[in-house]
PDB file of C-alpha atoms in Angstrom:
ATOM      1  CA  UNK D   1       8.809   8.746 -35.549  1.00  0.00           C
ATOM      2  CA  UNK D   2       8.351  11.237 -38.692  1.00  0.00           C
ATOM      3  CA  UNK D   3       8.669  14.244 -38.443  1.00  0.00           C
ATOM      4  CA  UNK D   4       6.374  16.990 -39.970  1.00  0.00           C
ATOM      5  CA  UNK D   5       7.617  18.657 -43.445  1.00  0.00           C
ATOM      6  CA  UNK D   6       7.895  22.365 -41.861  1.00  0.00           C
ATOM      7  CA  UNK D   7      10.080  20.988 -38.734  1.00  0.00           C
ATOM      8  CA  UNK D   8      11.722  19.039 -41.443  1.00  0.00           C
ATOM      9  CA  UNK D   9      12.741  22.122 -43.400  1.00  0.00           C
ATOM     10  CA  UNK D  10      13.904  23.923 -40.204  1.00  0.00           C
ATOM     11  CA  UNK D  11      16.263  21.384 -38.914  1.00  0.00           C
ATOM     12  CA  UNK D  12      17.436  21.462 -42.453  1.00  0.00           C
ATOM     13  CA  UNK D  13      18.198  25.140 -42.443  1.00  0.00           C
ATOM     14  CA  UNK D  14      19.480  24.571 -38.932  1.00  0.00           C
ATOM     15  CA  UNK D  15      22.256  21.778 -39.618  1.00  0.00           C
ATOM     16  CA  UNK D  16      23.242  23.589 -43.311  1.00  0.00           C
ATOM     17  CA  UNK D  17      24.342  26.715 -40.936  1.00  0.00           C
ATOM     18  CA  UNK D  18      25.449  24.782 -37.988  1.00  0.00           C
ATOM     19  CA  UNK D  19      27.886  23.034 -40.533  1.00  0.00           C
ATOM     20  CA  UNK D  20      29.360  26.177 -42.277  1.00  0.00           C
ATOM     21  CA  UNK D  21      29.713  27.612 -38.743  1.00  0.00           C
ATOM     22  CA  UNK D  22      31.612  24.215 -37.936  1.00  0.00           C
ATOM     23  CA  UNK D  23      33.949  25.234 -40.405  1.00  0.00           C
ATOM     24  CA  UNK D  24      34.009  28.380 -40.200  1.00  0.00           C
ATOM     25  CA  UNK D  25      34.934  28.111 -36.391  1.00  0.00           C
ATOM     26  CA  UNK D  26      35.931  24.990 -35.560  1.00  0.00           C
ATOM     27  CA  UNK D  27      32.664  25.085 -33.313  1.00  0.00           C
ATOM     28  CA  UNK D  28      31.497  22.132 -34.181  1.00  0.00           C
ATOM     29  CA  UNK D  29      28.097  23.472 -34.478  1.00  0.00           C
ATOM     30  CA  UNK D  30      27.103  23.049 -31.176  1.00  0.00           C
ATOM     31  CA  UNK D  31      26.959  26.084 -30.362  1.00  0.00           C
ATOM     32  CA  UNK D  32      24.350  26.998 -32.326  1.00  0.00           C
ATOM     33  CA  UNK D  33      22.439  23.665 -32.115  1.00  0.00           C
ATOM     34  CA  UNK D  34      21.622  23.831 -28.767  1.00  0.00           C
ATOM     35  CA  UNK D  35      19.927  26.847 -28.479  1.00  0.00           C
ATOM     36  CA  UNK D  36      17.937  26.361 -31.720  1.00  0.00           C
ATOM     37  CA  UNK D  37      16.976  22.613 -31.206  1.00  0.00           C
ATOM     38  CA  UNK D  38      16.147  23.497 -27.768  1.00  0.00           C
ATOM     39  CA  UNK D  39      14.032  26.339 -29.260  1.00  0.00           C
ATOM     40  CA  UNK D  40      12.310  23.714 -31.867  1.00  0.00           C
ATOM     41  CA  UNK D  41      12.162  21.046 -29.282  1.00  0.00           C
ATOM     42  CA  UNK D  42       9.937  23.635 -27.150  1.00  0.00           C
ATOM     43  CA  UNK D  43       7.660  24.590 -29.756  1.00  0.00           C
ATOM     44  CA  UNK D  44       7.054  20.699 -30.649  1.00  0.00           C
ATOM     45  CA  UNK D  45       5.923  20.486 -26.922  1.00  0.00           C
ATOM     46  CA  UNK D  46       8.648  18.661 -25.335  1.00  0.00           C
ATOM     47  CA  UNK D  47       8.425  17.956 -21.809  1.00  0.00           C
ATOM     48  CA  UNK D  48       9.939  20.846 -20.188  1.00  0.00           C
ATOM     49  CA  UNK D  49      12.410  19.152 -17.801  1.00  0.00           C
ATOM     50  CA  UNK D  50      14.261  17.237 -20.579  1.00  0.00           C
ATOM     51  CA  UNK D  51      14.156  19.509 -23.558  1.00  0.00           C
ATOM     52  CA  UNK D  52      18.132  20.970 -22.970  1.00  0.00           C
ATOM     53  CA  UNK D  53      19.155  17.764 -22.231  1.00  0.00           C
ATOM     54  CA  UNK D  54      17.803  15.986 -25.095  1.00  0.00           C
ATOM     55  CA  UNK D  55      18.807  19.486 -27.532  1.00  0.00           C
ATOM     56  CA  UNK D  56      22.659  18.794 -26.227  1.00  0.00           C
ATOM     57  CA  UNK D  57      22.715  15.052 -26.863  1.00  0.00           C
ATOM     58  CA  UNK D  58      21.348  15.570 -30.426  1.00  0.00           C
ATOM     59  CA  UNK D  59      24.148  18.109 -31.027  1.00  0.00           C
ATOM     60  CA  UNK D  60      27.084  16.241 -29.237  1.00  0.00           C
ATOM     61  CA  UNK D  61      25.837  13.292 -31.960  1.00  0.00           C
ATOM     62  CA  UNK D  62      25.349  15.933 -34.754  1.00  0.00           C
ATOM     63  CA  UNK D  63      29.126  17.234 -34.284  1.00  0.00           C
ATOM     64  CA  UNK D  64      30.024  13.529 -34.536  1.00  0.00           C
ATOM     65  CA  UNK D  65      29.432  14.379 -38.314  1.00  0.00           C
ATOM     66  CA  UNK D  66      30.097  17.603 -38.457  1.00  0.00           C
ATOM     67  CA  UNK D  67      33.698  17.292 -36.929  1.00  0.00           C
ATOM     68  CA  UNK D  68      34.634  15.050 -39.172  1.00  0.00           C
ATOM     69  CA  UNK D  69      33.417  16.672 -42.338  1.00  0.00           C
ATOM     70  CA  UNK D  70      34.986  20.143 -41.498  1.00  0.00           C
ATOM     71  CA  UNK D  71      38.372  18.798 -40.185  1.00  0.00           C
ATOM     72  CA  UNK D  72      38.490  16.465 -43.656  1.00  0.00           C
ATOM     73  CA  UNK D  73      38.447  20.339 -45.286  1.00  0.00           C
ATOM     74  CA  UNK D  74      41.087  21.919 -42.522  1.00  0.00           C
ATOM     75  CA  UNK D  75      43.359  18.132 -42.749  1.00  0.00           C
ATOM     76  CA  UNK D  76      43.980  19.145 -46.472  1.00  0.00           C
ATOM     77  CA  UNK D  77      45.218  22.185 -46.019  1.00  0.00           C
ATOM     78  CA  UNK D  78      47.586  21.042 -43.582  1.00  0.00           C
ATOM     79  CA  UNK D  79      46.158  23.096 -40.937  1.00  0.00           C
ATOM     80  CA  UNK D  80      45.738  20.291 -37.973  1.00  0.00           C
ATOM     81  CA  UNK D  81      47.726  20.133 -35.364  1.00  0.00           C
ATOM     82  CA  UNK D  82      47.640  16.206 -34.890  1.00  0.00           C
ATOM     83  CA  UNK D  83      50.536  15.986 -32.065  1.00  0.00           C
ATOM     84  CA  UNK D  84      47.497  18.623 -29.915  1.00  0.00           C
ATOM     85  CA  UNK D  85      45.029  16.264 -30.883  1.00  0.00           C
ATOM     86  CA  UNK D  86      46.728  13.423 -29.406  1.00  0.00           C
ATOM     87  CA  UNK D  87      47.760  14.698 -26.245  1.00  0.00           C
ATOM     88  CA  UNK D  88      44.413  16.251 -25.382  1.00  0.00           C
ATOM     89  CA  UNK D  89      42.529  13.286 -26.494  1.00  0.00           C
ATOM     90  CA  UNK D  90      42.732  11.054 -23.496  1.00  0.00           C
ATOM     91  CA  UNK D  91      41.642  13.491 -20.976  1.00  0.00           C
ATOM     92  CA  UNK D  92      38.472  14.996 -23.329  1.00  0.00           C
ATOM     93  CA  UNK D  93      37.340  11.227 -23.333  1.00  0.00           C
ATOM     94  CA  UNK D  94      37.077  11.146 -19.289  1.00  0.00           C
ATOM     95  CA  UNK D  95      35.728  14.149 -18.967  1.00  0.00           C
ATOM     96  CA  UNK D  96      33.133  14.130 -21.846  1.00  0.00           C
ATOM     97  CA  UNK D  97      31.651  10.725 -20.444  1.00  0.00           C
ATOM     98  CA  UNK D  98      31.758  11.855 -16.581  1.00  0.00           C
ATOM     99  CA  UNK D  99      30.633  15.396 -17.529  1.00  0.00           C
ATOM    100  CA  UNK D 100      27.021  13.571 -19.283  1.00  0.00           C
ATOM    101  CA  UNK D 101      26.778  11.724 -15.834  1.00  0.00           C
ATOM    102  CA  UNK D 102      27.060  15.121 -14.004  1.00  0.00           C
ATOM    103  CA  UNK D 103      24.208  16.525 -16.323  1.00  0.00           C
ATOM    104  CA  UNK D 104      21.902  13.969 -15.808  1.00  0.00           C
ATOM    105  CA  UNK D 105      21.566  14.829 -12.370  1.00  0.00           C
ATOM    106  CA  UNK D 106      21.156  18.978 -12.924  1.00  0.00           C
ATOM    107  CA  UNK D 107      17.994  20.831 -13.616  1.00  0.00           C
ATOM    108  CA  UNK D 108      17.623  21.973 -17.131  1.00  0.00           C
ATOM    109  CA  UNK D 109      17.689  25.595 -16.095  1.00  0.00           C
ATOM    110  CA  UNK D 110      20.900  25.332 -14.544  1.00  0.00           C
ATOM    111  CA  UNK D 111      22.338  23.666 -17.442  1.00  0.00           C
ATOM    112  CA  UNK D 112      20.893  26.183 -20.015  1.00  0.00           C
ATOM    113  CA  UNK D 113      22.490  29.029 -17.560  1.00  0.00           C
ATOM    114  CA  UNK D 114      25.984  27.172 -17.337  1.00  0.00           C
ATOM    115  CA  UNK D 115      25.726  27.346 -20.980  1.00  0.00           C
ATOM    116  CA  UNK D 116      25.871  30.758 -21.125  1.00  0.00           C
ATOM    117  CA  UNK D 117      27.936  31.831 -18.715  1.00  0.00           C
ATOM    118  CA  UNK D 118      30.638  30.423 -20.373  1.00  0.00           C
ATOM    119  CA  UNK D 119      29.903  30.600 -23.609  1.00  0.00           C
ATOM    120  CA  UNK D 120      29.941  34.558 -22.829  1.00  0.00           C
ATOM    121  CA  UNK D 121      33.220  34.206 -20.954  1.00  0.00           C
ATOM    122  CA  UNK D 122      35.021  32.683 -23.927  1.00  0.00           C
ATOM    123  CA  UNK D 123      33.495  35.188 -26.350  1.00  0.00           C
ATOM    124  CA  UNK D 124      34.888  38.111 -23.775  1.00  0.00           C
ATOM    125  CA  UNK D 125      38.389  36.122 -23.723  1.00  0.00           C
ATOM    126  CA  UNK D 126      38.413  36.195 -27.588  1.00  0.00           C
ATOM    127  CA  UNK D 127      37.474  39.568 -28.329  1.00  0.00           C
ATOM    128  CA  UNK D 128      39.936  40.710 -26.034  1.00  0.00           C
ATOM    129  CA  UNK D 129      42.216  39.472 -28.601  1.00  0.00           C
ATOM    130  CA  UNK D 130      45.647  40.086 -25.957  1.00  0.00           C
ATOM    131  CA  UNK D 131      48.367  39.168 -27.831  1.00  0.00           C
ATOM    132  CA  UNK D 132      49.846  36.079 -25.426  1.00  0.00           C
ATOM    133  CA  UNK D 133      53.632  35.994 -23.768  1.00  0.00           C
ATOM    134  CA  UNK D 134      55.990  34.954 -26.457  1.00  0.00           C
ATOM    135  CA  UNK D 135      57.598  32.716 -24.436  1.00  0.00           C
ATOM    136  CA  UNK D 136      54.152  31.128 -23.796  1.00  0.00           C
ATOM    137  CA  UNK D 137      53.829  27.096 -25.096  1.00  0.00           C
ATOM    138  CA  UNK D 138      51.690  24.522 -25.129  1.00  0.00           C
ATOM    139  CA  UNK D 139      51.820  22.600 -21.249  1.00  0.00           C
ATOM    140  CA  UNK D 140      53.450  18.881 -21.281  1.00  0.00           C
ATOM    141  CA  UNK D 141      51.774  15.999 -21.792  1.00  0.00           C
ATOM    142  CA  UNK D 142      50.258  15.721 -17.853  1.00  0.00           C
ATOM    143  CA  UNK D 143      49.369  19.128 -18.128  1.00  0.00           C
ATOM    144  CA  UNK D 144      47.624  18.913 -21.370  1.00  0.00           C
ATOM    145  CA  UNK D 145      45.126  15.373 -19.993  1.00  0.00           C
ATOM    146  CA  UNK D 146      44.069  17.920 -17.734  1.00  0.00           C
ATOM    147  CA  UNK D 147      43.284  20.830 -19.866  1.00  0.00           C
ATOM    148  CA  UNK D 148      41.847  18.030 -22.304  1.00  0.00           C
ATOM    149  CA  UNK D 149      39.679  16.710 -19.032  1.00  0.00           C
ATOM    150  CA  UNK D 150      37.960  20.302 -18.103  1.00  0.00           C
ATOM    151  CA  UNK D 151      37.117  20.860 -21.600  1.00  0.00           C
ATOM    152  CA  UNK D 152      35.516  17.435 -22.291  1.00  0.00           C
ATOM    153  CA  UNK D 153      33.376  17.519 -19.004  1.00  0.00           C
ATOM    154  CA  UNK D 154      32.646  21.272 -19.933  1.00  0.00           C
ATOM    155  CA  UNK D 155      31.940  20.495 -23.373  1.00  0.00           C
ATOM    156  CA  UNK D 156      29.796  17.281 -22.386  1.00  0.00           C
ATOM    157  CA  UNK D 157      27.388  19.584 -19.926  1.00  0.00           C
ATOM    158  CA  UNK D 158      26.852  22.238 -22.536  1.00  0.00           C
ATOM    159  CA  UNK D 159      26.528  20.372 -25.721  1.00  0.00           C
ATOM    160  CA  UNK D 160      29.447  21.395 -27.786  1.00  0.00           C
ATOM    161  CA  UNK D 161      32.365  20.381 -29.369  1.00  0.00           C
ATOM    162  CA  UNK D 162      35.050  22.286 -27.387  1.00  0.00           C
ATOM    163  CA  UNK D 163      36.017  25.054 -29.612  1.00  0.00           C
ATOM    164  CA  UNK D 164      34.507  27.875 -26.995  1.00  0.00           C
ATOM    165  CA  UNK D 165      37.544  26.982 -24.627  1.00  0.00           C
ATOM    166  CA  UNK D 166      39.932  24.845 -27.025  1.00  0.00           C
ATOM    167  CA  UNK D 167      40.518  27.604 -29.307  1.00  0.00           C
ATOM    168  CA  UNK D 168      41.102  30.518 -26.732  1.00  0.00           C
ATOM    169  CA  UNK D 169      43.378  28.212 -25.165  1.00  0.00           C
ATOM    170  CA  UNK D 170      45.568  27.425 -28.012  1.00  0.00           C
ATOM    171  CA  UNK D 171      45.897  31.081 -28.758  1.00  0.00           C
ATOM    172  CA  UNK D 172      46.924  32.055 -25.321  1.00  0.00           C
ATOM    173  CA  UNK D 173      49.385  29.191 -25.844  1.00  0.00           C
ATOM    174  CA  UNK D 174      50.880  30.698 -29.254  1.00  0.00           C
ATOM    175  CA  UNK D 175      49.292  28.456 -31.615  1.00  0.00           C
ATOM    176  CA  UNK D 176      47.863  30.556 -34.367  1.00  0.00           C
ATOM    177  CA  UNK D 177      44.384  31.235 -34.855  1.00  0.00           C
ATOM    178  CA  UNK D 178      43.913  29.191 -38.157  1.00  0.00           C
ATOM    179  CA  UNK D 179      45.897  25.548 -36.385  1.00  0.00           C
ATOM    180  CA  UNK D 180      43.659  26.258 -33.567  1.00  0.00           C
ATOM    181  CA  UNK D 181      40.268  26.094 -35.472  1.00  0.00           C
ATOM    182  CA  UNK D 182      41.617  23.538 -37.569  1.00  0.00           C
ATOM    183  CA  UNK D 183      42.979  21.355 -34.256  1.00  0.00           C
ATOM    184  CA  UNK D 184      39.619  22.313 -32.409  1.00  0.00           C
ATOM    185  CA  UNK D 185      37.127  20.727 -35.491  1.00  0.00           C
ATOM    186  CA  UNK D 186      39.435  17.836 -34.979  1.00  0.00           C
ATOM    187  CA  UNK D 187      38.823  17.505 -31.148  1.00  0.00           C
ATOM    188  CA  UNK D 188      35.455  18.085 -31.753  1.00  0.00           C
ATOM    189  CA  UNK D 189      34.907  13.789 -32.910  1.00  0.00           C
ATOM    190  CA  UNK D 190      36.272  12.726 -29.605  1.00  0.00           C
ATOM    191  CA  UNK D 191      34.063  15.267 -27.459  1.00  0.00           C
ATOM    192  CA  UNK D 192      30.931  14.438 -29.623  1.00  0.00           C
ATOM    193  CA  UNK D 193      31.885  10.447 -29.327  1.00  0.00           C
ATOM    194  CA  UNK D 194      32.183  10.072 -25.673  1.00  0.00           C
ATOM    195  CA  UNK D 195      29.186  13.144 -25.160  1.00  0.00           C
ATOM    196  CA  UNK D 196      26.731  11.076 -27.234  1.00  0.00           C
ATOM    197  CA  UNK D 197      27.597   7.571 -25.233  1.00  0.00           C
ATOM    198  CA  UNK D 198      27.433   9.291 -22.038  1.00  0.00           C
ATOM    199  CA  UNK D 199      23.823  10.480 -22.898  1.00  0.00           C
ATOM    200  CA  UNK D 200      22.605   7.713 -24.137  1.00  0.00           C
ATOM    201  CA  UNK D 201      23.562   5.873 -21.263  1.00  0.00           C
ATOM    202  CA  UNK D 202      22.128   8.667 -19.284  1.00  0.00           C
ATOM    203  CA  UNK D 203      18.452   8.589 -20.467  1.00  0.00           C
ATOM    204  CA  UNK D 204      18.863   4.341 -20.925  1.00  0.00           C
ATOM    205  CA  UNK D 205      15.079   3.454 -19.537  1.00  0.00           C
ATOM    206  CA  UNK D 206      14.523   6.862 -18.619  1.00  0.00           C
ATOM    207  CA  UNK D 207      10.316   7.339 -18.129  1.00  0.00           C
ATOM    208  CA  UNK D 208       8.988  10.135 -20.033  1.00  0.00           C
ATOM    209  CA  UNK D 209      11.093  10.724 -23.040  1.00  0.00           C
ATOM    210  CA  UNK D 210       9.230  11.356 -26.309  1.00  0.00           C
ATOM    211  CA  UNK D 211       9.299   8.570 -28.924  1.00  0.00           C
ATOM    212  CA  UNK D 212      11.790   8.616 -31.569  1.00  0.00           C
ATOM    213  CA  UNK D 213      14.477   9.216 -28.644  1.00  0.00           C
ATOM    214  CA  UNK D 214      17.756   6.696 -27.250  1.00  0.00           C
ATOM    215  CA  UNK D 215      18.112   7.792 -24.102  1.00  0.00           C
ATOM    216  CA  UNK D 216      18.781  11.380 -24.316  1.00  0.00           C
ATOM    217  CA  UNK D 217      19.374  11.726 -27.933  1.00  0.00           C
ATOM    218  CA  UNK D 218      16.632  12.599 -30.994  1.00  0.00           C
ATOM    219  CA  UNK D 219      17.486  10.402 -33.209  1.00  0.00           C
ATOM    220  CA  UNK D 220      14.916  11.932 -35.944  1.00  0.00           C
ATOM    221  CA  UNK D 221      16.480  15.665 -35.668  1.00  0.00           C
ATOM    222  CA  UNK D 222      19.959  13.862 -35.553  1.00  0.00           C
ATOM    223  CA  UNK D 223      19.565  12.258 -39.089  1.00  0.00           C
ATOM    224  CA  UNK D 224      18.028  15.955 -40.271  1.00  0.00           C
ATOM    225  CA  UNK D 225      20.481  17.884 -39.003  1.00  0.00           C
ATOM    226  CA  UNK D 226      23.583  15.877 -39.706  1.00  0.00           C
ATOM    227  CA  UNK D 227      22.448  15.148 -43.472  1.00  0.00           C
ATOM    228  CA  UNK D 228      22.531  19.266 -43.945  1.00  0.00           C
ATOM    229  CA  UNK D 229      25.714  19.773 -41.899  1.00  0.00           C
ATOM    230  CA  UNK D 230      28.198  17.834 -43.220  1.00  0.00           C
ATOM    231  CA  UNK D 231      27.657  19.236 -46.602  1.00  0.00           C
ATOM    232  CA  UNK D 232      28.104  22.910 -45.587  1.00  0.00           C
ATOM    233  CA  UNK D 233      31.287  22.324 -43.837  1.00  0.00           C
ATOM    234  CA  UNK D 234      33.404  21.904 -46.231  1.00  0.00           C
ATOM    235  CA  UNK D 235      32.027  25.846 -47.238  1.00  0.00           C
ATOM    236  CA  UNK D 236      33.134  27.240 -44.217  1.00  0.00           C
ATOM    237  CA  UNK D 237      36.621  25.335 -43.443  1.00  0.00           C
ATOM    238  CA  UNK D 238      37.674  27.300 -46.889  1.00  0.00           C
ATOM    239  CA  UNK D 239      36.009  30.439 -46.470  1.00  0.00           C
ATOM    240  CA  UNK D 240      37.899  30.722 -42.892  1.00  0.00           C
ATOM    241  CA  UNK D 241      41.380  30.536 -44.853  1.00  0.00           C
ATOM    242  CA  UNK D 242      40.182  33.326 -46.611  1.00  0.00           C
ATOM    243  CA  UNK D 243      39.368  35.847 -43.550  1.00  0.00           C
ATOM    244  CA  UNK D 244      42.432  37.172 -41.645  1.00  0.00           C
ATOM    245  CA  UNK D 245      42.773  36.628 -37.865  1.00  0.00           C
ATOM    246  CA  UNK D 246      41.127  39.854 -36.401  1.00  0.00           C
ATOM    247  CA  UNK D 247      38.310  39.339 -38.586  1.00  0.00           C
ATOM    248  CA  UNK D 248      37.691  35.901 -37.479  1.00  0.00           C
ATOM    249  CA  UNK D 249      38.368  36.467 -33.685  1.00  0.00           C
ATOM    250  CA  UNK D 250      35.697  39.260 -34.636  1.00  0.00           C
ATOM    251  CA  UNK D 251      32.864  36.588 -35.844  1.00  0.00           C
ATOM    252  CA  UNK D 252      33.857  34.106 -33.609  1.00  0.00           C
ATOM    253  CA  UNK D 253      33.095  36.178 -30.478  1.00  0.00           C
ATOM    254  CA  UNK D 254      29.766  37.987 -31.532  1.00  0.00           C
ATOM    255  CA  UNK D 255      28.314  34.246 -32.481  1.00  0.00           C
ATOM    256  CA  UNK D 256      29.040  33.825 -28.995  1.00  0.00           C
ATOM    257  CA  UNK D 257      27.355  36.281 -27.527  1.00  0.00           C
ATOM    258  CA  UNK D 258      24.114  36.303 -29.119  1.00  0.00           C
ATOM    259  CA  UNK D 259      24.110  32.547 -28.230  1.00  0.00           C
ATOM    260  CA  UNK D 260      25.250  33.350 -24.454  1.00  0.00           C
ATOM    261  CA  UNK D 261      22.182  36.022 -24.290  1.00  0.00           C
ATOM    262  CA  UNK D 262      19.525  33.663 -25.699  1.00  0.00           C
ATOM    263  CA  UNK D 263      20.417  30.760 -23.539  1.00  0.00           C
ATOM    264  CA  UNK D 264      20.721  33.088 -20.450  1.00  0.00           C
ATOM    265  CA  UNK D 265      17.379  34.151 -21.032  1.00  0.00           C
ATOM    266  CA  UNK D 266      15.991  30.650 -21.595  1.00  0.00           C
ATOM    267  CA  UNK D 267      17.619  30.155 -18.146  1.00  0.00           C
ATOM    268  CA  UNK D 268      15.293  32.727 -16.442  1.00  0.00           C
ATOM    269  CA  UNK D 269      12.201  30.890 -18.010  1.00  0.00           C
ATOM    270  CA  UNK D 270      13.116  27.925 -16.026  1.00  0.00           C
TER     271      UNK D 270
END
């Protein structure tokens, strides 16, 4: 299914900023992707029951790209945390398939609302900016499948790659702010992986989805989007070693909440 040369252009625009935020952030540009590609998705006359759920497949499968492009950038500066990646791994698998299951079954309203409730809790938790207990460390390996499993299923029903609770909680945990972006982008491929296959399988023979779609995800806005992305985030992995912590707890949480408002208010349109 083509798509028409201004939509083109926007979904351009869209992924080059959704991949310097990747960077940037560690979001993995879902954040942003959601609300805009649900945004586009309306204006192209999508049906209105499946346009959220079809936005957050397309981004879980657009941070599939993303990730990996911005944690290349954060990998060479030595900045990942691998031994956090590994632990929380397992348990964002689980949760990222179950969590697609879960959205499936909830009404698009609900979803967009879940979205920004807490996307605007995160964004309160890191402008807060408390500095954490000293003492505080990183749970043991049980501990950390089940931080790994909340965030995946969390992740999965919103549409992005983690970073909104990932990052807060490495902070709290004494991992500093630049690891925990870096670590974050990183466990953004696992969340996008399993998010994607649990949507497709989701939508699999669903009646009523728009050509050009497998199962839940856009395939045409995918290809768009991720073709932009992964060349900005590069861009914004180095410009976030240049920015010192406040200043990047700073941009991190006011992304959030002009993301948390928009999606609340696409909640109360139903």
């Amino acid at each position: 299914m083509l798509l028409a040369w201004p939509l083109v252009v926007e979904l351009l625009l869209l992924g080059a900023g959704a991949g310097f935020l990747a960077g940037l952030l560690g979001v993995g540009g879902g954040m942003v992707l959601v609300p805009f590609i649900t945004l586009l998705l309306t204006l192209k006359g999508f049906p209105s029951d499946l346009i959220v759920k079809v936005a957050i497949a397309t981004s879980l499968a657009t941070i599939c790209f993303t990730s990996l492009s911005s944690v290349r950038a954060h990998h060479a500066r030595g900045a990942v945390r691998w031994d956090i990646v590994r632990r929380l791994a397992p348990g964002i698998v689980l949760g990222s398939l179950l969590g697609a299951q879960v959205a499936k079954a909830l009404p698009s309203a609900l979803l967009a609302g879940l979205f920004a409730l807490f996307v605007g809790f995160s964004a309160t938790q890191m402008l807060r900016g408390g500095k954490p207990t000293p003492a505080r460390q990183l749970p043991p390996a049980p501990g950390l499948f089940g931080v790994g499993g909340v965030i995946g299923a969390v992740s999965a029903l919103v549409g992005a790659g983690g970073a909104f609770m990932s990052v807060p909680f490495m902070t709290w945990c004494n991992v500093p702010i630049h690891n925990a972006v870096a670590t974050s982008a990183a466990l953004g491929v696992p969340i996008a992986l399993a998010g994607t296959a649990g949507y497709i399988a989701a939508g699999w023979n669903l009646h009523g989805l728009p050509p050009g779609t497998l199962g839940f995800l856009y395939l045409p806005a995918l290809l768009v989007v991720s073709t932009a992305s992964v060349m900005t985030a590069p861009l914004g992995a180095r410009t976030a070693h240049a920015l010192d912590v406040q200043q990047l707890r700073r941009v991190f949480a006011l992304l959030l909440y002009a993301i948390s408002g928009y999606m609340f208010w696409r909640a109360l349109q139903g």
